[in-house]
Structures are given as C-alpha cells and as structure tokens.
mmCIF file of C-alpha atoms and ligand atoms in Angstrom:
data_model
loop_
_atom_site.group_PDB
_atom_site.id
_atom_site.type_symbol
_atom_site.label_atom_id
_atom_site.label_comp_id
_atom_site.label_asym_id
_atom_site.label_seq_id
_atom_site.Cartn_x
_atom_site.Cartn_y
_atom_site.Cartn_z
ATOM 1 C CA MET A 1 -6.820 21.146 21.799
ATOM 2 C CA PRO A 2 -5.862 24.788 21.052
ATOM 3 C CA PHE A 3 -8.755 26.405 22.959
ATOM 4 C CA SER A 4 -11.622 25.747 25.352
ATOM 5 C CA LEU A 5 -14.327 28.295 26.171
ATOM 6 C CA HIS A 6 -16.506 28.285 29.279
ATOM 7 C CA GLN A 7 -19.713 30.249 29.696
ATOM 8 C CA GLY A 8 -20.230 31.016 33.378
ATOM 9 C CA ASP A 9 -19.129 33.023 36.370
ATOM 10 C CA ALA A 10 -15.320 33.333 36.559
ATOM 11 C CA LEU A 11 -15.075 32.262 40.186
ATOM 12 C CA THR A 12 -17.206 29.139 39.672
ATOM 13 C CA VAL A 13 -15.430 28.103 36.487
ATOM 14 C CA LEU A 14 -11.891 28.677 37.812
ATOM 15 C CA ALA A 15 -12.704 26.608 40.916
ATOM 16 C CA SER A 16 -13.388 23.648 38.593
ATOM 17 C CA LEU A 17 -9.971 23.784 36.865
ATOM 18 C CA PRO A 18 -6.844 21.899 38.098
ATOM 19 C CA ASP A 19 -3.716 23.411 39.718
ATOM 20 C CA ASP A 20 -0.827 24.544 37.467
ATOM 21 C CA CYS A 21 -2.743 24.303 34.162
ATOM 22 C CA VAL A 22 -1.812 27.715 32.647
ATOM 23 C CA ASP A 23 1.382 29.702 31.973
ATOM 24 C CA ALA A 24 -0.123 33.199 32.020
ATOM 25 C CA VAL A 25 -3.360 34.920 33.006
ATOM 26 C CA ILE A 26 -4.128 37.875 30.726
ATOM 27 C CA THR A 27 -7.406 39.611 31.410
ATOM 28 C CA ASP A 28 -9.498 42.750 31.176
ATOM 29 C CA PRO A 29 -12.163 42.606 33.904
ATOM 30 C CA PRO A 30 -15.071 45.066 34.229
ATOM 31 C CA TYR A 31 -13.331 48.149 35.684
ATOM 32 C CA ASN A 32 -16.290 49.285 37.816
ATOM 33 C CA SER A 33 -15.099 52.786 37.057
ATOM 34 C CA GLY A 34 -16.453 55.469 34.718
ATOM 35 C CA GLY A 35 -17.941 58.248 36.839
ATOM 36 C CA ARG A 36 -17.068 61.105 39.160
ATOM 37 C CA THR A 37 -19.021 59.773 42.137
ATOM 38 C CA ALA A 38 -19.799 56.364 43.651
ATOM 39 C CA THR A 39 -23.439 56.864 42.580
ATOM 40 C CA GLU A 40 -22.436 57.399 38.950
ATOM 41 C CA ARG A 41 -20.226 54.324 39.028
ATOM 42 C CA THR A 42 -22.801 52.026 40.619
ATOM 43 C CA SER A 43 -26.022 53.151 38.920
ATOM 44 C CA ARG A 44 -25.076 53.181 35.220
ATOM 45 C CA THR A 45 -24.685 50.217 32.882
ATOM 46 C CA ALA A 46 -21.459 49.430 31.015
ATOM 47 C CA ARG A 47 -22.977 50.874 27.818
ATOM 48 C CA GLN A 48 -23.931 54.114 29.579
ATOM 49 C CA LYS A 49 -20.446 54.421 31.081
ATOM 50 C CA TYR A 50 -18.205 53.453 28.199
ATOM 51 C CA THR A 51 -20.110 54.372 25.004
ATOM 52 C CA SER A 52 -20.012 57.982 23.844
ATOM 53 C CA ALA A 53 -23.255 59.717 22.838
ATOM 54 C CA GLY A 54 -22.291 59.782 19.149
ATOM 55 C CA ALA A 55 -21.248 56.117 18.941
ATOM 56 C CA GLU A 56 -22.436 54.390 15.781
ATOM 57 C CA HIS A 57 -22.505 50.844 17.133
ATOM 58 C CA GLN A 58 -25.293 49.077 19.044
ATOM 59 C CA LEU A 59 -23.098 46.573 20.874
ATOM 60 C CA ALA A 60 -24.586 44.567 23.748
ATOM 61 C CA ASP A 61 -24.224 45.594 27.374
ATOM 62 C CA PHE A 62 -22.274 43.438 29.835
ATOM 63 C CA PRO A 63 -22.685 42.716 33.578
ATOM 64 C CA GLY A 64 -20.427 43.179 36.619
ATOM 65 C CA GLU A 65 -20.013 46.976 36.423
ATOM 66 C CA ASN A 66 -21.831 48.191 39.539
ATOM 67 C CA MET A 67 -19.587 47.421 42.509
ATOM 68 C CA ASP A 68 -18.192 50.125 44.725
ATOM 69 C CA GLN A 69 -14.416 50.092 45.116
ATOM 70 C CA ARG A 70 -14.318 47.993 48.292
ATOM 71 C CA SER A 71 -16.533 45.198 46.965
ATOM 72 C CA PHE A 72 -14.746 45.313 43.584
ATOM 73 C CA THR A 73 -11.396 44.743 45.338
ATOM 74 C CA PHE A 74 -12.904 41.869 47.344
ATOM 75 C CA TRP A 75 -14.446 40.282 44.207
ATOM 76 C CA LEU A 76 -11.250 40.571 42.160
ATOM 77 C CA THR A 77 -9.074 39.262 45.012
ATOM 78 C CA GLN A 78 -11.109 36.044 45.158
ATOM 79 C CA ILE A 79 -10.761 35.434 41.415
ATOM 80 C CA LEU A 80 -7.060 36.351 41.307
ATOM 81 C CA THR A 81 -6.444 33.926 44.200
ATOM 82 C CA GLU A 82 -7.980 31.111 42.121
ATOM 83 C CA ALA A 83 -6.082 32.268 39.019
ATOM 84 C CA HIS A 84 -2.842 32.130 41.031
ATOM 85 C CA ARG A 85 -3.558 28.496 41.978
ATOM 86 C CA LEU A 86 -4.090 27.616 38.284
ATOM 87 C CA THR A 87 -0.803 29.233 37.174
ATOM 88 C CA ARG A 88 2.500 27.347 36.988
ATOM 89 C CA HIS A 89 5.376 28.608 39.170
ATOM 90 C CA GLY A 90 7.101 31.555 37.422
ATOM 91 C CA GLY A 91 3.992 32.337 35.358
ATOM 92 C CA ALA A 92 2.601 35.838 34.767
ATOM 93 C CA LEU A 93 -0.522 37.884 35.384
ATOM 94 C CA VAL A 94 -1.357 40.748 32.981
ATOM 95 C CA LEU A 95 -4.296 42.890 34.119
ATOM 96 C CA PHE A 96 -5.909 45.856 32.327
ATOM 97 C CA THR A 97 -7.087 48.804 34.433
ATOM 98 C CA ASP A 98 -7.890 52.503 34.183
ATOM 99 C CA TRP A 99 -6.264 55.238 36.297
ATOM 100 C CA ARG A 100 -9.049 55.271 38.881
ATOM 101 C CA GLN A 101 -9.035 51.565 39.637
ATOM 102 C CA ALA A 102 -5.253 51.052 39.331
ATOM 103 C CA PRO A 103 -4.716 51.113 43.146
ATOM 104 C CA ALA A 104 -7.645 48.722 43.781
ATOM 105 C CA MET A 105 -6.301 46.306 41.160
ATOM 106 C CA SER A 106 -2.729 46.341 42.482
ATOM 107 C CA ASP A 107 -4.142 45.678 45.980
ATOM 108 C CA ALA A 108 -6.268 42.780 44.684
ATOM 109 C CA LEU A 109 -3.465 41.087 42.770
ATOM 110 C CA GLN A 110 -1.082 41.223 45.733
ATOM 111 C CA ALA A 111 -3.798 40.005 48.120
ATOM 112 C CA GLY A 112 -4.303 37.124 45.664
ATOM 113 C CA GLY A 113 -0.682 35.988 46.155
ATOM 114 C CA TRP A 114 0.966 37.577 43.078
ATOM 115 C CA LEU A 115 4.210 39.579 43.096
ATOM 116 C CA TRP A 116 3.475 42.960 41.490
ATOM 117 C CA ARG A 117 6.221 43.676 38.916
ATOM 118 C CA GLY A 118 5.132 46.894 37.246
ATOM 119 C CA THR A 119 2.599 48.831 35.169
ATOM 120 C CA MET A 120 2.646 49.442 31.422
ATOM 121 C CA ALA A 121 0.708 52.135 29.524
ATOM 122 C CA TRP A 122 -1.718 51.460 26.665
ATOM 123 C CA HIS A 123 -1.975 54.689 24.662
ATOM 124 C CA LYS A 124 -5.118 55.255 22.554
ATOM 125 C CA PRO A 125 -4.238 57.798 19.819
ATOM 126 C CA ALA A 126 -7.845 58.480 18.741
ATOM 127 C CA THR A 127 -8.935 59.855 22.153
ATOM 128 C CA ARG A 128 -10.788 63.200 22.024
ATOM 129 C CA PRO A 129 -9.161 66.266 23.643
ATOM 130 C CA GLN A 130 -11.120 67.855 26.542
ATOM 131 C CA LYS A 131 -11.235 71.628 27.009
ATOM 132 C CA GLY A 132 -9.372 72.811 30.119
ATOM 133 C CA ARG A 133 -8.205 69.282 30.980
ATOM 134 C CA PHE A 134 -5.459 66.778 30.285
ATOM 135 C CA LYS A 135 -6.458 64.198 27.694
ATOM 136 C CA GLN A 136 -7.493 60.802 29.134
ATOM 137 C CA GLU A 137 -5.598 58.919 26.450
ATOM 138 C CA CYS A 138 -4.126 55.990 28.361
ATOM 139 C CA GLU A 139 -5.307 52.896 30.111
ATOM 140 C CA TYR A 140 -2.850 50.858 32.178
ATOM 141 C CA ILE A 141 -1.722 47.256 32.407
ATOM 142 C CA HIS A 142 -0.449 45.864 35.702
ATOM 143 C CA TRP A 143 1.744 42.830 35.512
ATOM 144 C CA ALA A 144 2.813 40.365 38.189
ATOM 145 C CA SER A 145 4.406 36.949 38.586
ATOM 146 C CA LYS A 146 3.845 33.801 40.596
ATOM 147 C CA GLY A 147 7.184 33.686 42.408
ATOM 148 C CA PRO A 148 10.438 34.587 40.624
ATOM 149 C CA VAL A 149 10.304 35.330 36.879
ATOM 150 C CA ASP A 150 11.811 32.429 34.907
ATOM 151 C CA ALA A 151 13.710 34.425 32.230
ATOM 152 C CA ALA A 152 15.681 31.344 31.161
ATOM 153 C CA ARG A 153 12.429 29.630 30.141
ATOM 154 C CA ASN A 154 11.181 32.692 28.215
ATOM 155 C CA PRO A 155 14.088 35.044 27.319
ATOM 156 C CA VAL A 156 11.973 37.852 25.794
ATOM 157 C CA TYR A 157 12.401 41.642 25.907
ATOM 158 C CA LEU A 158 8.922 43.191 25.905
ATOM 159 C CA PRO A 159 7.860 46.865 25.644
ATOM 160 C CA GLY A 160 6.441 48.855 28.578
ATOM 161 C CA PHE A 161 4.323 51.080 26.298
ATOM 162 C CA TYR A 162 1.746 50.163 23.640
ATOM 163 C CA SER A 163 -0.039 52.491 21.246
ATOM 164 C CA ALA A 164 -3.095 51.353 19.266
ATOM 165 C CA SER A 165 -6.703 52.458 18.889
ATOM 166 C CA GLN A 166 -9.690 50.379 19.912
ATOM 167 C CA PRO A 167 -10.954 48.542 16.835
ATOM 168 C CA ARG A 168 -13.542 50.504 14.840
ATOM 169 C CA LYS A 169 -14.147 48.188 11.910
ATOM 170 C CA ASP A 170 -15.842 44.897 12.794
ATOM 171 C CA ARG A 171 -16.021 45.903 16.479
ATOM 172 C CA ARG A 172 -17.790 43.197 18.522
ATOM 173 C CA HIS A 173 -17.541 44.411 22.164
ATOM 174 C CA ILE A 174 -17.999 47.801 23.876
ATOM 175 C CA THR A 175 -14.548 47.640 25.526
ATOM 176 C CA GLN A 176 -12.773 45.478 22.937
ATOM 177 C CA LYS A 177 -8.964 45.492 23.137
ATOM 178 C CA PRO A 178 -6.793 45.766 19.977
ATOM 179 C CA VAL A 179 -5.462 42.384 18.839
ATOM 180 C CA GLU A 180 -2.114 43.981 17.892
ATOM 181 C CA VAL A 181 -1.555 44.942 21.557
ATOM 182 C CA MET A 182 -2.722 41.544 22.800
ATOM 183 C CA ARG A 183 -0.310 39.792 20.402
ATOM 184 C CA GLU A 184 2.593 41.494 22.178
ATOM 185 C CA LEU A 185 1.254 40.855 25.682
ATOM 186 C CA VAL A 186 0.761 37.098 25.192
ATOM 187 C CA LYS A 187 4.515 36.767 24.579
ATOM 188 C CA ILE A 188 5.040 36.950 28.362
ATOM 189 C CA ALA A 189 4.093 33.231 28.304
ATOM 190 C CA PRO A 190 6.753 30.747 27.124
ATOM 191 C CA PRO A 191 6.312 29.551 23.515
ATOM 192 C CA GLY A 192 3.550 26.983 23.103
ATOM 193 C CA GLY A 193 2.176 27.640 26.620
ATOM 194 C CA THR A 194 -1.430 28.067 27.760
ATOM 195 C CA ILE A 195 -3.075 31.442 28.410
ATOM 196 C CA LEU A 196 -6.191 32.057 30.538
ATOM 197 C CA ASP A 197 -8.596 35.013 30.246
ATOM 198 C CA PHE A 198 -11.374 34.751 32.873
ATOM 199 C CA CYS A 199 -13.321 37.804 31.583
ATOM 200 C CA MET A 200 -12.737 37.265 27.873
ATOM 201 C CA GLY A 201 -15.618 39.331 26.408
ATOM 202 C CA SER A 202 -15.363 38.971 22.623
ATOM 203 C CA GLY A 203 -12.168 36.887 22.947
ATOM 204 C CA SER A 204 -9.397 39.301 21.854
ATOM 205 C CA THR A 205 -6.840 37.637 24.171
ATOM 206 C CA GLY A 206 -7.742 34.252 22.713
ATOM 207 C CA VAL A 207 -7.481 35.441 19.107
ATOM 208 C CA ALA A 208 -4.000 36.844 19.855
ATOM 209 C CA ALA A 209 -2.973 33.669 21.709
ATOM 210 C CA LEU A 210 -3.905 31.450 18.758
ATOM 211 C CA MET A 211 -2.171 33.766 16.283
ATOM 212 C CA GLU A 212 1.037 33.511 18.343
ATOM 213 C CA GLY A 213 0.897 29.718 18.718
ATOM 214 C CA TYR A 214 -0.447 29.431 22.296
ATOM 215 C CA ASP A 215 -3.343 27.402 23.687
ATOM 216 C CA PHE A 216 -6.189 29.352 25.285
ATOM 217 C CA ILE A 217 -8.755 28.907 28.053
ATOM 218 C CA GLY A 218 -11.498 31.551 28.093
ATOM 219 C CA VAL A 219 -14.318 32.317 30.538
ATOM 220 C CA GLU A 220 -17.203 34.737 29.923
ATOM 221 C CA LYS A 221 -20.406 35.247 31.895
ATOM 222 C CA THR A 222 -22.772 36.125 29.052
ATOM 223 C CA GLU A 223 -24.002 33.694 26.423
ATOM 224 C CA HIS A 224 -23.933 36.505 23.861
ATOM 225 C CA TYR A 225 -20.225 37.308 24.199
ATOM 226 C CA THR A 226 -19.238 33.637 24.624
ATOM 227 C CA GLN A 227 -20.814 33.008 21.216
ATOM 228 C CA ILE A 228 -18.963 35.963 19.680
ATOM 229 C CA ALA A 229 -15.662 34.768 21.187
ATOM 230 C CA SER A 230 -16.313 31.286 19.826
ATOM 231 C CA GLU A 231 -16.846 32.710 16.319
ATOM 232 C CA ARG A 232 -13.725 34.898 16.473
ATOM 233 C CA LEU A 233 -11.477 32.118 17.809
ATOM 234 C CA THR A 234 -12.754 29.600 15.269
ATOM 235 C CA GLU A 235 -12.012 32.105 12.514
ATOM 236 C CA ALA A 236 -8.506 32.797 13.927
ATOM 237 C CA LEU A 237 -7.792 29.099 14.188
ATOM 238 C CA HIS A 238 -8.891 28.419 10.629
ATOM 239 C CA ALA A 239 -6.831 31.362 9.416
ATOM 240 C CA SER A 240 -3.647 29.943 10.944
ATOM 241 C CA THR A 241 -4.161 26.169 10.590
ATOM 242 C CA ASP A 242 -6.616 23.640 9.214
ATOM 243 C CA ARG A 243 -7.310 22.264 12.701
ATOM 244 C CA ASP A 244 -10.852 22.543 14.166
ATOM 245 C CA ASP A 245 -10.463 20.572 17.397
ATOM 246 C CA TYR A 246 -11.838 23.030 19.964
ATOM 247 C CA GLU A 247 -14.325 22.574 22.797
ATOM 248 C CA LEU A 248 -17.155 24.886 23.856
ATOM 249 C CA ALA A 249 -17.847 23.975 27.488
ATOM 250 C CA GLY A 250 -20.589 25.102 29.929
ATOM 251 C CA PRO A 251 -22.832 26.870 30.827
ATOM 252 C CA GLU A 252 -21.574 26.159 34.360
ATOM 253 C CA ALA A 253 -22.958 28.876 36.615
HETATM 254 C C1 SAM B 301 -14.051 44.591 29.852
HETATM 255 S S1 SAM B 301 -14.900 43.253 29.138
HETATM 256 C C2 SAM B 301 -13.646 42.328 28.280
HETATM 257 C C3 SAM B 301 -13.489 42.742 26.836
HETATM 258 C C4 SAM B 301 -12.424 41.944 26.108
HETATM 259 N N1 SAM B 301 -11.090 42.312 26.525
HETATM 260 C C5 SAM B 301 -12.521 42.090 24.591
HETATM 261 O O1 SAM B 301 -11.558 42.507 23.933
HETATM 262 O O2 SAM B 301 -13.607 41.807 24.069
HETATM 263 C C6 SAM B 301 -15.241 42.261 30.533
HETATM 264 C C7 SAM B 301 -16.104 41.049 30.255
HETATM 265 O O3 SAM B 301 -16.218 40.308 31.478
HETATM 266 C C8 SAM B 301 -17.498 39.710 31.538
HETATM 267 N N2 SAM B 301 -17.812 39.424 32.959
HETATM 268 C C9 SAM B 301 -18.312 40.266 33.884
HETATM 269 N N3 SAM B 301 -18.422 39.647 35.081
HETATM 270 C C10 SAM B 301 -17.974 38.381 34.893
HETATM 271 C C11 SAM B 301 -17.831 37.251 35.748
HETATM 272 N N4 SAM B 301 -18.183 37.309 37.043
HETATM 273 N N5 SAM B 301 -17.349 36.102 35.226
HETATM 274 C C12 SAM B 301 -16.988 36.036 33.903
HETATM 275 N N6 SAM B 301 -17.099 37.065 33.048
HETATM 276 C C13 SAM B 301 -17.577 38.226 33.538
HETATM 277 C C14 SAM B 301 -18.435 40.737 30.916
HETATM 278 O O4 SAM B 301 -19.618 40.131 30.422
HETATM 279 C C15 SAM B 301 -17.546 41.354 29.825
HETATM 280 O O5 SAM B 301 -17.805 40.774 28.565
#
C-alpha cells in the first residue's frame, strides 16, 4: 500500500496509529503568523494573511490559523509528541516555519521529545522587494531526530539551503510547497521507508514521497484539501507505476 490518507484532526488521527510506524515526519503546519500584532494574527483568515491583493487564484481557505503564540506552541507540542511516538528510533522530523514562529516551533519540537538538529533555509526567488526594508524571501525548515541519527542506515549528504518558487501553474493550495524542494527533503528517510505529513494540505509531501519511492501517510482536516491530495497522489502514483492500491480513510474527527 503506497499511501493512506486520513481526513480529520491531526491529534485524533495520530492517536489512532501504532507506535514506530513511520521513518520520517515531514510537515508544514498552519504557521499562525502573518501580521504585526496579535490581533492581526488571530482575526484574519489564512487567505487574508497569505494571499496578496493582486493574486489571480481563488483557492480555498484553511482552518487552524488563529492561535496566539502560546496556544500555538501548546497545540503543536501535543501533535509533535504523538508524531514522536509514531516514529522509529533514529527517524527524522522536518518542520516548515517562518521567521516569526521559528522560536515557538523549536520549543514545541523539543517539548515533544525530539532532538533539534538544525534549521535550513527555503529561498523563494520570486518574492517582491519592499521599499526601505530587507526582502522577506526565505522561509525556514527545522529538522530534528528521535534519538541519535542513524547515518549507517541512510548515508545521504543533503543540502542546508533550497531555492524554488511556490508553484504558479496548476496551484492547488494557498501555501503549497514546491515538489522539487519536497523531493530533496524526503531523502532524510531511508530508501523505501514511510513518511508522515499530519497537515498535508494539497499533498505536496506525499507526491514527492511517491516520486522518490517512499510510502506515505497523510492527514488533513478539510474534506476539500483531502480530496485534492487524493487526486494529486493518485496521479503521481499512476505516473510512476501502474499500481492503484491506495486507501482513503476517515473522516475520523
Ligand atoms: C500550511 S497548509 C499545508 C500545505 C501543504 N504543504 C501543501 O503543499 O499543500 C496546512 C494545512 O493543515 C491543515 N490543518 C489545519 N489544522 C489542522 C489539524 N488540526 N489537523 C489536520 N490538518 C490541519 C489545513 O487545512 C491546511 O490545509
């Protein structure tokens, strides 16, 4: 079974999965960022925060974007604790963040039992310059391990810097990540392993996992984006093999 998708709340779904069932957790949770003040961050929707006024797309909104920093850290700690239980010893966590939430996310991952190993930069070349300011052209990617890294099991040398624009053509999600970046990140898991994304959105991690020969478990709260992820993963699977043995589980919460 190359992939299984669950529609539901991450915490509820992860609690239903067995210990030691994945090799890496690679995820891009709602940042709960995007504003100068707590009021701006907690009163605007994801679309209002992350879509520019001139955007041509009409992509659907998504939930989970209105926590203040303390409750966001508490929420993420609970999920990362469950994700740690699901991960085999030596496995990795790869976690997208922006500059503002980077400290909250490194707190949450360590509180969840992970060993913080470092932070990579994702550079977005198409970012607009801002008069009188430094360009906000990077997001960040924390990574961590469950105990010591097992380099003998996966002797890879991976970059600490990635440069690629958010997809423009065929974009399916407001904060969609580039598959070319995700294809590099999944290589932190040993060949043929299983990768979990508990906030999968349109399924970019899963598409990359299948393209690189991994199995994938995905969780997404909305029915809309679960359906889009299902379509994208089915397409990726058919592009690489003739197999069609996947499961769409849930809704569970
Ligand atoms: C930043 S987006 C992920 C985008 C994804 N990386 C992609 O390329 O499409 C975060 C996703 O998490 C989902 N989400 C928010 N809260 C959630 C929760 N409690 N459980 C599961 N999914 C959740 C949102 O609906 C949203 O689609």
